Amino acid sequence: MSGVEHQIAIEVRDVVKRFGDHAAVNQVSFRVRQGEFISLLGPSGCGKTTLLRMLGGLEMPDQGTILLSGADVTRIPAYGRNTNMIFQQLALFPHMDVYKNIAYGLKMKGTSKGEIRKSVERVLELVQLPGFGTRKVSQLSGGQAQRIAIARALINQPQVLLLDEPLSALDAQLRLDMQRELKRIQRESGTTFIFVTHDQEEAMNVSDRIGVMRDGVMLQYGTPDEIYERPADRFVAKFIGDTNLLPSRVLGHEGDLTIVETAGEAITVHIGQGQQPSSLRDQGHISIRYEYVRIGSEAEGLRNRLTGVIRDVRYGGTMLRYTIEPDGVSEFPQLTAHVPHFPGKPRFSPGETVTIGWEPQDAVFFI
Ligand code: ATP
């Protein structure tokens, strides 16, 4: 086995899970490197929890293979795998103190008292709650309870920690703090984390790579940058951040770029990852993120240019949000541009005609 293969913590190959005749997870394949923080992201019901449960051995696939560190664990139940899972409801034992909660797993394994003490101290340090052993679970804040649940899950030094929306019950500020904490704990412990969330910002904040799911299918698996800048299709583009989607028609190709007609102009763009090279006259959409659209003098000299009329401008502190109607095309969607703003910078007013522009690498075409 090569060195690279050694570092693969998880490999999922063509996994399918059906409930009745509905495929909750449909032909999903991906690989996770040792020590990566992976998020499974998608709307409610897309199959992320089912996929996580299969990784943990709580659910058996109907088809496909799951490997942990190269070993086939597809048919091995949870207790036979070196994985651990944290659920949305933390399920700390309310009648035990923090120490006993954390020690529970090791005690069940018959580990010596001395070893247990050392391990509990180690994980309490890791989650930055040293000295909390004698606290009652009922005396913990939401964030502290969360950390104790993580400490309890890490005490067995699992190869992989599986987390099912563990932050969803926390308020917004605590949630942000805990995202940073999770990331720190993951880095310091070197454990591979698989994290389920339906919150795209949360996934972007914590992940090395993200698997975007919809209707049981993994539409794209990549780094936050790849997914944001090179979304595989319209769903991913819309689900991750805000974007303009403009109806377009293929005119031709130029190297790995595609020329399309958008609002009556020839526009040069990329093709979405995983899309087949398009045929001439194929109809689709181009996606341009709000903040990639330049207007006025900032658009001069850019390869792709349209003209349009400003219909609305909103002040957003660090940026202005312009709504622009491209010229000459009836029933064409309005475009949104987020333009960085600072005091004294001139603004455009509703009714003004402006040039709108972006570079080819800033737009993606999908059928
Ligand atoms: P959520 O964010 O709401 O938890 P999810 O993306 O985690 O959603 P899953 O819980 O994996 O989605 O569910 C995927 C699909 O499988 C859904 O349509 C769900 O109703 C169905 N499903 C999940 N578990 C079962 C089960 N035990 N029996 C029947 N159907 C199930």
Short mmCIF file of N, CA and C and ligand atoms in Angstrom, two decimals, residues 19 22 24 43-50 165, ligand 1:
data_model
loop_
_atom_site.label_atom_id
_atom_site.label_comp_id
_atom_site.label_asym_id
_atom_site.label_seq_id
_atom_site.Cartn_x
_atom_site.Cartn_y
_atom_site.Cartn_z
N PHE A 19 -35.07 3.14 2.13
CA PHE A 19 -36.14 2.90 3.09
C PHE A 19 -37.37 2.68 2.24
N HIS A 22 -37.64 4.23 -1.40
CA HIS A 22 -37.00 5.55 -1.46
C HIS A 22 -35.51 5.41 -1.12
N ALA A 24 -32.62 6.89 0.39
CA ALA A 24 -32.23 8.00 1.26
C ALA A 24 -30.79 8.42 0.96
N PRO A 43 -30.07 20.28 2.61
CA PRO A 43 -31.34 20.59 3.26
C PRO A 43 -31.90 19.39 4.01
N SER A 44 -32.91 19.65 4.83
CA SER A 44 -33.53 18.59 5.62
C SER A 44 -33.99 17.45 4.72
N GLY A 45 -33.69 16.23 5.10
CA GLY A 45 -34.16 15.06 4.36
C GLY A 45 -33.26 14.64 3.22
N CYS A 46 -32.10 15.28 3.05
CA CYS A 46 -31.24 14.96 1.90
C CYS A 46 -30.43 13.69 2.11
N GLY A 47 -30.43 13.15 3.33
CA GLY A 47 -29.76 11.86 3.57
C GLY A 47 -28.47 11.95 4.35
N LYS A 48 -28.14 13.14 4.88
CA LYS A 48 -26.84 13.29 5.55
C LYS A 48 -26.76 12.48 6.85
N THR A 49 -27.85 12.48 7.64
CA THR A 49 -27.83 11.70 8.88
C THR A 49 -27.74 10.20 8.57
N THR A 50 -28.46 9.76 7.56
CA THR A 50 -28.42 8.34 7.19
C THR A 50 -27.00 7.95 6.78
N GLU A 165 -25.30 17.42 13.73
CA GLU A 165 -25.83 18.74 14.08
C GLU A 165 -25.66 19.04 15.57
P1 ATP B 1 -32.42 16.31 8.67
O1 ATP B 1 -31.49 17.47 8.46
O2 ATP B 1 -33.86 16.71 8.67
O3 ATP B 1 -32.03 15.41 9.80
P2 ATP B 1 -31.15 14.51 6.78
O4 ATP B 1 -30.53 15.14 5.61
O5 ATP B 1 -30.26 14.11 7.89
O6 ATP B 1 -32.33 15.41 7.32
P3 ATP B 1 -32.04 11.78 6.80
O7 ATP B 1 -32.47 11.82 8.23
O8 ATP B 1 -30.82 11.03 6.47
O9 ATP B 1 -31.92 13.25 6.21
O10 ATP B 1 -33.25 11.22 5.94
C1 ATP B 1 -33.18 11.01 4.54
C2 ATP B 1 -34.49 10.44 4.04
O11 ATP B 1 -34.67 9.13 4.53
C3 ATP B 1 -35.70 11.23 4.49
O12 ATP B 1 -36.63 11.22 3.43
C4 ATP B 1 -36.22 10.45 5.68
O13 ATP B 1 -37.60 10.62 5.83
C5 ATP B 1 -35.87 9.03 5.30
N1 ATP B 1 -35.57 8.19 6.48
C6 ATP B 1 -34.57 8.37 7.36
N2 ATP B 1 -34.57 7.40 8.31
C7 ATP B 1 -35.60 6.58 8.00
C8 ATP B 1 -36.14 5.38 8.59
N3 ATP B 1 -35.58 4.82 9.66
N4 ATP B 1 -37.21 4.84 8.00
C9 ATP B 1 -37.78 5.37 6.88
N5 ATP B 1 -37.31 6.49 6.28
C10 ATP B 1 -36.26 7.09 6.83
#
